[in-house]
CSV table of C-alpha atoms in Angstrom, one decimal:
chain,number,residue,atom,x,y,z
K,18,UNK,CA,0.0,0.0,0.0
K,19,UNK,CA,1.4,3.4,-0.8
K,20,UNK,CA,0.5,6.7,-0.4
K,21,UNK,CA,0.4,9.8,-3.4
K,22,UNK,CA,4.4,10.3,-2.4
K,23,UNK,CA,5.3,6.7,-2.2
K,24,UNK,CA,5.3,6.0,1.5
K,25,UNK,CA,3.6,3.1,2.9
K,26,UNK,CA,0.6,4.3,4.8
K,27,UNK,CA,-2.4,3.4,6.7
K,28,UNK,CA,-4.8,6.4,8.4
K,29,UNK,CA,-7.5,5.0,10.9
K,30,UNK,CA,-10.1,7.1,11.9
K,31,UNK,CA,-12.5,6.1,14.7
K,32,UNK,CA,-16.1,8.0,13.5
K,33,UNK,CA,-18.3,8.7,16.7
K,34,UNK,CA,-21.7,8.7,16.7
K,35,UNK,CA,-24.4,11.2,18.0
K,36,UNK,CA,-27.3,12.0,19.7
K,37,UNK,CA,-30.6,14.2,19.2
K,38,UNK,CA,-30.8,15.7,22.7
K,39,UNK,CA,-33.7,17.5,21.2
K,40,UNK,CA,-35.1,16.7,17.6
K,41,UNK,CA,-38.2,18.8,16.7
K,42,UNK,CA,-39.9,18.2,12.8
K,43,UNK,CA,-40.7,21.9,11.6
K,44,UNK,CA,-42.4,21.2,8.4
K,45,UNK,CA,-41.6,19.0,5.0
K,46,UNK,CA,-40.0,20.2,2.0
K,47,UNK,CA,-41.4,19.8,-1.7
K,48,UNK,CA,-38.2,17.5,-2.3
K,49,UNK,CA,-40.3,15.9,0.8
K,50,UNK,CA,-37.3,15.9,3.1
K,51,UNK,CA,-38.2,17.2,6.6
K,52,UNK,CA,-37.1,20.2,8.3
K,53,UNK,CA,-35.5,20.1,11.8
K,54,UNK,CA,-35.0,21.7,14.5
K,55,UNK,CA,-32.3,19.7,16.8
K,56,UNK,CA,-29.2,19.4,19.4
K,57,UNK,CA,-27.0,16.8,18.1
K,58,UNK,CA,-24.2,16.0,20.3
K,59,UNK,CA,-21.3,14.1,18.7
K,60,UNK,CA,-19.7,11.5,20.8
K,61,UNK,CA,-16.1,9.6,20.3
K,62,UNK,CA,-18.2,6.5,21.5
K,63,UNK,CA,-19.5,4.1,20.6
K,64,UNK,CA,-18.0,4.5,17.3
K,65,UNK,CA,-17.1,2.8,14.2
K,66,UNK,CA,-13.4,2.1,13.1
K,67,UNK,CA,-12.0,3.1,9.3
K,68,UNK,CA,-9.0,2.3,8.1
K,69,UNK,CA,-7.8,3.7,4.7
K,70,UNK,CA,-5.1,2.9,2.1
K,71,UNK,CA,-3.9,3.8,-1.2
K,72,UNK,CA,-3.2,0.0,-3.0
K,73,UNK,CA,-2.6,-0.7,-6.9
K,74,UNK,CA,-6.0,-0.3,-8.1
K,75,UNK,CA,-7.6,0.8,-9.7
K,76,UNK,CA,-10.4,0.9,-7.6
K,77,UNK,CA,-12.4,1.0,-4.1
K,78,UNK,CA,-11.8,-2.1,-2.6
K,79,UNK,CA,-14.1,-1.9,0.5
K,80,UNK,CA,-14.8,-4.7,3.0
K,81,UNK,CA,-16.6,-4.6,6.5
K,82,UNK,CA,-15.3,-7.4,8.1
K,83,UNK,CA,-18.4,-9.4,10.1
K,84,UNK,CA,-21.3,-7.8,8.0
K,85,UNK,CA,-21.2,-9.3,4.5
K,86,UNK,CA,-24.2,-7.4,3.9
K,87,UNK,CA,-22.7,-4.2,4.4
K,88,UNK,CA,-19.6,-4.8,1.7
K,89,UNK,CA,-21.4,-3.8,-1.4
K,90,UNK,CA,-21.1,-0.8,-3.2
K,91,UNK,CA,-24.2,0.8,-1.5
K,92,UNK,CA,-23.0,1.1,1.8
K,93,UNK,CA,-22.9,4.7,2.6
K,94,UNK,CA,-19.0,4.8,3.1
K,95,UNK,CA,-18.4,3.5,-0.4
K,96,UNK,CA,-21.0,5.5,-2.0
K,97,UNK,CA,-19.1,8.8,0.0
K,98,UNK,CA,-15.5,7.3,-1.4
K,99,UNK,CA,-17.1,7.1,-5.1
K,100,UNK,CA,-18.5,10.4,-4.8
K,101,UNK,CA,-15.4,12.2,-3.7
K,102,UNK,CA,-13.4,10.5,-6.7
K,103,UNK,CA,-16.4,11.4,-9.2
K,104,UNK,CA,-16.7,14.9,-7.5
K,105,UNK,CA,-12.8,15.3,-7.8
K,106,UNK,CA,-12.3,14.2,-11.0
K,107,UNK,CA,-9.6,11.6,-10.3
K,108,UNK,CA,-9.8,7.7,-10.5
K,109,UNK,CA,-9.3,6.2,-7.3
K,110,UNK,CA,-7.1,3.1,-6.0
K,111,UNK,CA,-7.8,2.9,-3.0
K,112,UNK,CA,-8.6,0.4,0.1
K,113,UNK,CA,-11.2,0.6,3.1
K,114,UNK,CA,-12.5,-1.1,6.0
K,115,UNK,CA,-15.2,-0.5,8.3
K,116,UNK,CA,-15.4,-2.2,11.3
K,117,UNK,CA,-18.7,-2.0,12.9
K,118,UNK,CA,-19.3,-0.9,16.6
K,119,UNK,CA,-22.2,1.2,16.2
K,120,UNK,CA,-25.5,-0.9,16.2
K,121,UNK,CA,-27.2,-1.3,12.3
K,122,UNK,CA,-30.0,1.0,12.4
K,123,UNK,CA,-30.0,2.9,15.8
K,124,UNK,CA,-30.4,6.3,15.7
K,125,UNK,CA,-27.2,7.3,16.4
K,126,UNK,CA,-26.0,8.2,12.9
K,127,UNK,CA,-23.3,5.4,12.6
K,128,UNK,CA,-23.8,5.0,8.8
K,129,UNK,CA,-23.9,9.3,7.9
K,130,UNK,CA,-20.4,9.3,10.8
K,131,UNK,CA,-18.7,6.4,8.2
K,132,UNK,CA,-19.4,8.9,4.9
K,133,UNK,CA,-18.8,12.1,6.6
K,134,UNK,CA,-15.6,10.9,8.1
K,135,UNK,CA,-14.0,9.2,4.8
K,136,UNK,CA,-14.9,12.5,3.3
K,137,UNK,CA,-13.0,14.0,5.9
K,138,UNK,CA,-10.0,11.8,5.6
K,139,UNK,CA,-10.2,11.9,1.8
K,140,UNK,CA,-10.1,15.6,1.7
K,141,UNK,CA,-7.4,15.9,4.1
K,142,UNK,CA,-5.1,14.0,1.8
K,143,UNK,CA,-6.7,15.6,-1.3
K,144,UNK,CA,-7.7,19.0,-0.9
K,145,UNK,CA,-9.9,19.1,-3.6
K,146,UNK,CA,-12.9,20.9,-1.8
K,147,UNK,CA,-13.8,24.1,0.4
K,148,UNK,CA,-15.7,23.1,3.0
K,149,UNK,CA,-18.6,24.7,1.8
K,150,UNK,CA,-18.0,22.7,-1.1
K,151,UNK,CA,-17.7,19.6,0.7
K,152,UNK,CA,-20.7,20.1,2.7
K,153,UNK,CA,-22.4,19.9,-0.1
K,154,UNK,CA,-21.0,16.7,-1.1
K,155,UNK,CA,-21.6,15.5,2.4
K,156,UNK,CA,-25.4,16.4,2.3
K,157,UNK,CA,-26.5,15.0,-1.4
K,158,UNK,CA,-25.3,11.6,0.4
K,159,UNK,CA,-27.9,11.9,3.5
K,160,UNK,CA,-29.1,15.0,5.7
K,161,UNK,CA,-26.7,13.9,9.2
K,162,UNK,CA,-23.9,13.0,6.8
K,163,UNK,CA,-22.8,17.3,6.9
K,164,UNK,CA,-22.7,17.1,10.6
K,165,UNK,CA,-19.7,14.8,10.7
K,166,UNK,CA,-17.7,16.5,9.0
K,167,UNK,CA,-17.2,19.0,12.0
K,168,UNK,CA,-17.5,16.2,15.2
K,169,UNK,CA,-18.5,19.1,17.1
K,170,UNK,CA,-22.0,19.8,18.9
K,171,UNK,CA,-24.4,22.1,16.5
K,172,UNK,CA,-27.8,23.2,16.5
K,173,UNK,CA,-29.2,21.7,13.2
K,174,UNK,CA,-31.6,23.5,11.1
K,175,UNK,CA,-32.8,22.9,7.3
K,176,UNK,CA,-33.4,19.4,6.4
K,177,UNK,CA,-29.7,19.2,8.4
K,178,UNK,CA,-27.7,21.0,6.3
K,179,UNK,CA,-27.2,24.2,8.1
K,180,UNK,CA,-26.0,24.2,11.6
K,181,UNK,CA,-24.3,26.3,14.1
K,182,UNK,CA,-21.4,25.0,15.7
K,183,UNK,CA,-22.3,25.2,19.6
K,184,UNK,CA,-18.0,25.6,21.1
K,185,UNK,CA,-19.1,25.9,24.6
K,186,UNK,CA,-21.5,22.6,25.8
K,187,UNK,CA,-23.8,23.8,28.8
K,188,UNK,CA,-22.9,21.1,32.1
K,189,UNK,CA,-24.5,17.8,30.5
K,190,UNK,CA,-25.1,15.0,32.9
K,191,UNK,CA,-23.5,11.3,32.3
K,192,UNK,CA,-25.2,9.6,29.3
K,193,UNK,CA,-26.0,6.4,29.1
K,194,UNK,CA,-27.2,4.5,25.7
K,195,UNK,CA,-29.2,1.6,25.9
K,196,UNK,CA,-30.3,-0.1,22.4
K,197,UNK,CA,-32.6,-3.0,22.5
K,198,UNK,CA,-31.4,-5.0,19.6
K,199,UNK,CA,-33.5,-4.6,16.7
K,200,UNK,CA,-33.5,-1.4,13.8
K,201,UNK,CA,-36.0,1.2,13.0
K,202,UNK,CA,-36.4,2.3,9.9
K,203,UNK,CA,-35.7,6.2,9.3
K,204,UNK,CA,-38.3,6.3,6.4
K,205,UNK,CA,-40.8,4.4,8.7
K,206,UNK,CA,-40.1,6.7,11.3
K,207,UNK,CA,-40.9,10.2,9.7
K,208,UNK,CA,-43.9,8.7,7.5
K,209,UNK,CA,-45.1,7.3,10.9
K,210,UNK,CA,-45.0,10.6,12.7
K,211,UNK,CA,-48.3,12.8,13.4
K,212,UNK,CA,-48.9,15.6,11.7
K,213,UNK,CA,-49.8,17.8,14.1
K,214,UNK,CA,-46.2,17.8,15.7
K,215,UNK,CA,-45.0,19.4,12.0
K,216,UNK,CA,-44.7,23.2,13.8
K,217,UNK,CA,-42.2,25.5,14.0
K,218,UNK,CA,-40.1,25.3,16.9
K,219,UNK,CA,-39.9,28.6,19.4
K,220,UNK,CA,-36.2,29.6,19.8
K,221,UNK,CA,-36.2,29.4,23.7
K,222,UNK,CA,-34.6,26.0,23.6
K,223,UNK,CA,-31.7,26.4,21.9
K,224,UNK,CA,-30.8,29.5,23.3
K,225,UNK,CA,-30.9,27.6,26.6
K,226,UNK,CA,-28.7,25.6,25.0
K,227,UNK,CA,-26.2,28.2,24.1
K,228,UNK,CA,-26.2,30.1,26.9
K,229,UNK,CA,-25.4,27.2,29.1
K,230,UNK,CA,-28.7,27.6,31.4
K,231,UNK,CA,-31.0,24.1,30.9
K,232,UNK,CA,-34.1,25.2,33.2
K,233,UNK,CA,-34.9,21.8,32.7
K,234,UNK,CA,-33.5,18.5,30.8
K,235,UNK,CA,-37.3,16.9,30.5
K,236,UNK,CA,-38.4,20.1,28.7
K,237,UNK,CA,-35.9,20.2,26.7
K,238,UNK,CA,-35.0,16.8,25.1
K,239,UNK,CA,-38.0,16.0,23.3
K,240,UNK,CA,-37.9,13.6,19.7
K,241,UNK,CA,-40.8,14.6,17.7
K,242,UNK,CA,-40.6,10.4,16.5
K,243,UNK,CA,-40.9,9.1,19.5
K,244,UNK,CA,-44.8,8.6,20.2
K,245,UNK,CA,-45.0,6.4,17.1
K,246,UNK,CA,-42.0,4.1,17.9
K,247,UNK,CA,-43.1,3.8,21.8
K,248,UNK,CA,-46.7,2.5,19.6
K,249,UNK,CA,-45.3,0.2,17.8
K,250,UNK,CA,-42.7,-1.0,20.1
K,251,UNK,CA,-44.3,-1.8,23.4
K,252,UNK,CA,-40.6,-2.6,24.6
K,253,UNK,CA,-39.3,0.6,24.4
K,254,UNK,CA,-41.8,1.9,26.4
K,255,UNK,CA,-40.9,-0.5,29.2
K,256,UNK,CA,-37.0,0.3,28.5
K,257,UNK,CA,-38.0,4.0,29.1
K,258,UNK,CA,-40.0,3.5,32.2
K,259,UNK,CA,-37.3,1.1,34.2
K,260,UNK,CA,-34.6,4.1,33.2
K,261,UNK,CA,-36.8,6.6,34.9
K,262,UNK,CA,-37.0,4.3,37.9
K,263,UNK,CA,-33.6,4.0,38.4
K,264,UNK,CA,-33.7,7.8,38.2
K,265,UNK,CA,-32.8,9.0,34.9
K,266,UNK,CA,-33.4,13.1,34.7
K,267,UNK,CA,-34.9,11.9,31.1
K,268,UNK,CA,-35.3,9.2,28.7
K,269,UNK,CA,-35.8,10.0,25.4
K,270,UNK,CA,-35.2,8.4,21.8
K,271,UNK,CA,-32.2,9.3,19.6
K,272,UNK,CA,-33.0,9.9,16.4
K,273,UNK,CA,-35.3,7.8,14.5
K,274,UNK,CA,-34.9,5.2,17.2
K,275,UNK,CA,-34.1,2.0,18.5
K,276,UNK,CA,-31.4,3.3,20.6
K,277,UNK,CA,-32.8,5.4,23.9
K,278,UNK,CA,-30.5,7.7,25.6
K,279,UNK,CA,-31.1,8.5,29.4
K,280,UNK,CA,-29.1,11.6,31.5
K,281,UNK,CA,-28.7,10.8,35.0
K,282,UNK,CA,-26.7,12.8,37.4
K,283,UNK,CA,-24.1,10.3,38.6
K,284,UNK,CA,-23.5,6.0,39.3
K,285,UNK,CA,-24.3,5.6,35.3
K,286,UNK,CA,-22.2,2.2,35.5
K,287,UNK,CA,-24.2,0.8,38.6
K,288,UNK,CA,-27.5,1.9,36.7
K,289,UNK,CA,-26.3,-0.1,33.8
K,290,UNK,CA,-25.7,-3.1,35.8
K,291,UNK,CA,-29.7,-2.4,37.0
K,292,UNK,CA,-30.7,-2.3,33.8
K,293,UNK,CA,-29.1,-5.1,32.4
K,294,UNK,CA,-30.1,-7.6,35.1
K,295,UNK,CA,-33.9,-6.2,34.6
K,296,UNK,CA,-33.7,-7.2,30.7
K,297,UNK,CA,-31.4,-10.1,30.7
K,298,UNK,CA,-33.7,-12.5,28.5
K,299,UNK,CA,-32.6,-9.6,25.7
K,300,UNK,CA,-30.1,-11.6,23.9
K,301,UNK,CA,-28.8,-8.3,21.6
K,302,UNK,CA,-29.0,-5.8,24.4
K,303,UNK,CA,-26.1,-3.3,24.0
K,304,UNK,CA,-25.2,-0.5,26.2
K,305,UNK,CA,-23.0,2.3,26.7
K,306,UNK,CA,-21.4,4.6,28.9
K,307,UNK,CA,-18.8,7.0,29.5
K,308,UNK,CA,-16.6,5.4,26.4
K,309,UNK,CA,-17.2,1.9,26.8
K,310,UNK,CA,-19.6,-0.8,25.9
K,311,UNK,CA,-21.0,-2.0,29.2
């Protein structure tokens, strides 16, 4: 393997994932994307693993090691790699591997953090795009893809490609992440949602955000999705309520779902442990905490 210059070379990159502290639908576009209002906050973990280098070619050679199904040419990070080389004008030889640690799925945006950080890596070797430029790139491929470019918390606006970068995070208690094991479906998700939640959203929340002053966390983390996947999955809503029990400050839904994240104000391991024991006949139960998969 060799890079542009010559040199042997291998650049990993692990890609984060986020959550939607807050996600409120404002309205549907004629394209029929929806408009958002939403806190996403980008976290190192869990998070999946890329590893890139140039090779012969020519080519993408991309595997995912353990997912077969994901090692076609429409897996996101493949389809971002493709684009960049189309974009770019330049024939690629390259080789990439994703190895999975986000669950399939989730709500946490591990298949939009794969494209937007092999864009990332690609045009830090490259150079072949502004960043306005490559925002755009980043946002043709999927509306949370723009948001990993940056890795940084942002209030997200649009149909998620404008945000504001939020540099100073307000005092955020320990997260923990608790996914039961099976996928949502994004489409599913917003064609599932009422209408009557489709309104614009008042600006007091995310300049509570900003300022640093959260009058209070069950006001503000609120996921517009959420009342029809607690419908159709009776499981989450029993996920949710033994969270609050063991005295989460909120539980709430990330993103489209499966995943729920709960904020509690200290002992997130020991709660885990709780949890765990309470829904131990879930064979695919996966949870996480301060960095780690508990």
């Amino acid at each position: 393997m060799t890079s542009p210059n010559g040199t042997a070379s291998k650049l990993i990159l692990n890609c984060g994932c986020k959550i939607n502290l807050r996600l409120k639908v404002t309205g549907k576009r004629p394209d029929k994307l929806h408009t958002l209002s939403s806190c996403f906050l980008f976290l190192e973990h869990p998070g999946d693993t890329l590893e890139f280098s140039h090779c012969a070619g020519p080519g993408i050679f991309f595997d995912c090691p353990g997912f077969p199904e994901l090692c076609g040419e429409k897996n996101l990070v493949y389809r971002a790699a493709a684009l960049y080389a189309e974009k770019a004008g330049f024939a690629p030889a390259w080789e990439i591997v994703l190895y999975k640690h986000v669950p399939l799925a989730a709500g946490l945006g591990g298949g939009s953090a794969g494209a937007g950080g092999i864009l990332s890596l690609l045009n830090s070797i490259y150079h072949s795009f502004t960043p306005e430029e490559l925002n755009a790139v980043a946002f043709s491929l999927g509306a949370d893809v723009p948001f990993f470019l940056h890795r940084r918390a942002a209030w997200v606006t649009g149909a998620g490609e404008f945000f504001e970068e939020i540099p100073e995070l307000p005092p955020i208690p320990e997260i923990l992440i608790v996914n039961p094991g099976f996928p949502v479906s994004a489409k599913w998700a917003y064609t599932r949602m009422a209408e009557e939640l489709k309104t614009p959203d008042d600006a007091k929340f995310k300049e509570e955000f900003i300022s640093g002053k959260i009058s209070s966390w069950s006001d503000f983390c609120r996921n517009d999705l959420a009342p029809a996947l607690y419908e159709k999955f009776p499981l989450l809503v029993m996920m949710r309520s033994c969270l609050e029990e063991l005295g989460a400050l909120v539980v709430q839904v990330s993103g489209s779902g499966s995943s729920l994240f709960a904020l509690f104000e200290k002992d997130v391991p020991e709660k885990a442990a709780a949890f765990r024991r309470k829904f131990s006949n879930l064979e695919n139960l996966r949870i996480f905490a301060k960095g780690t998969e508990l």
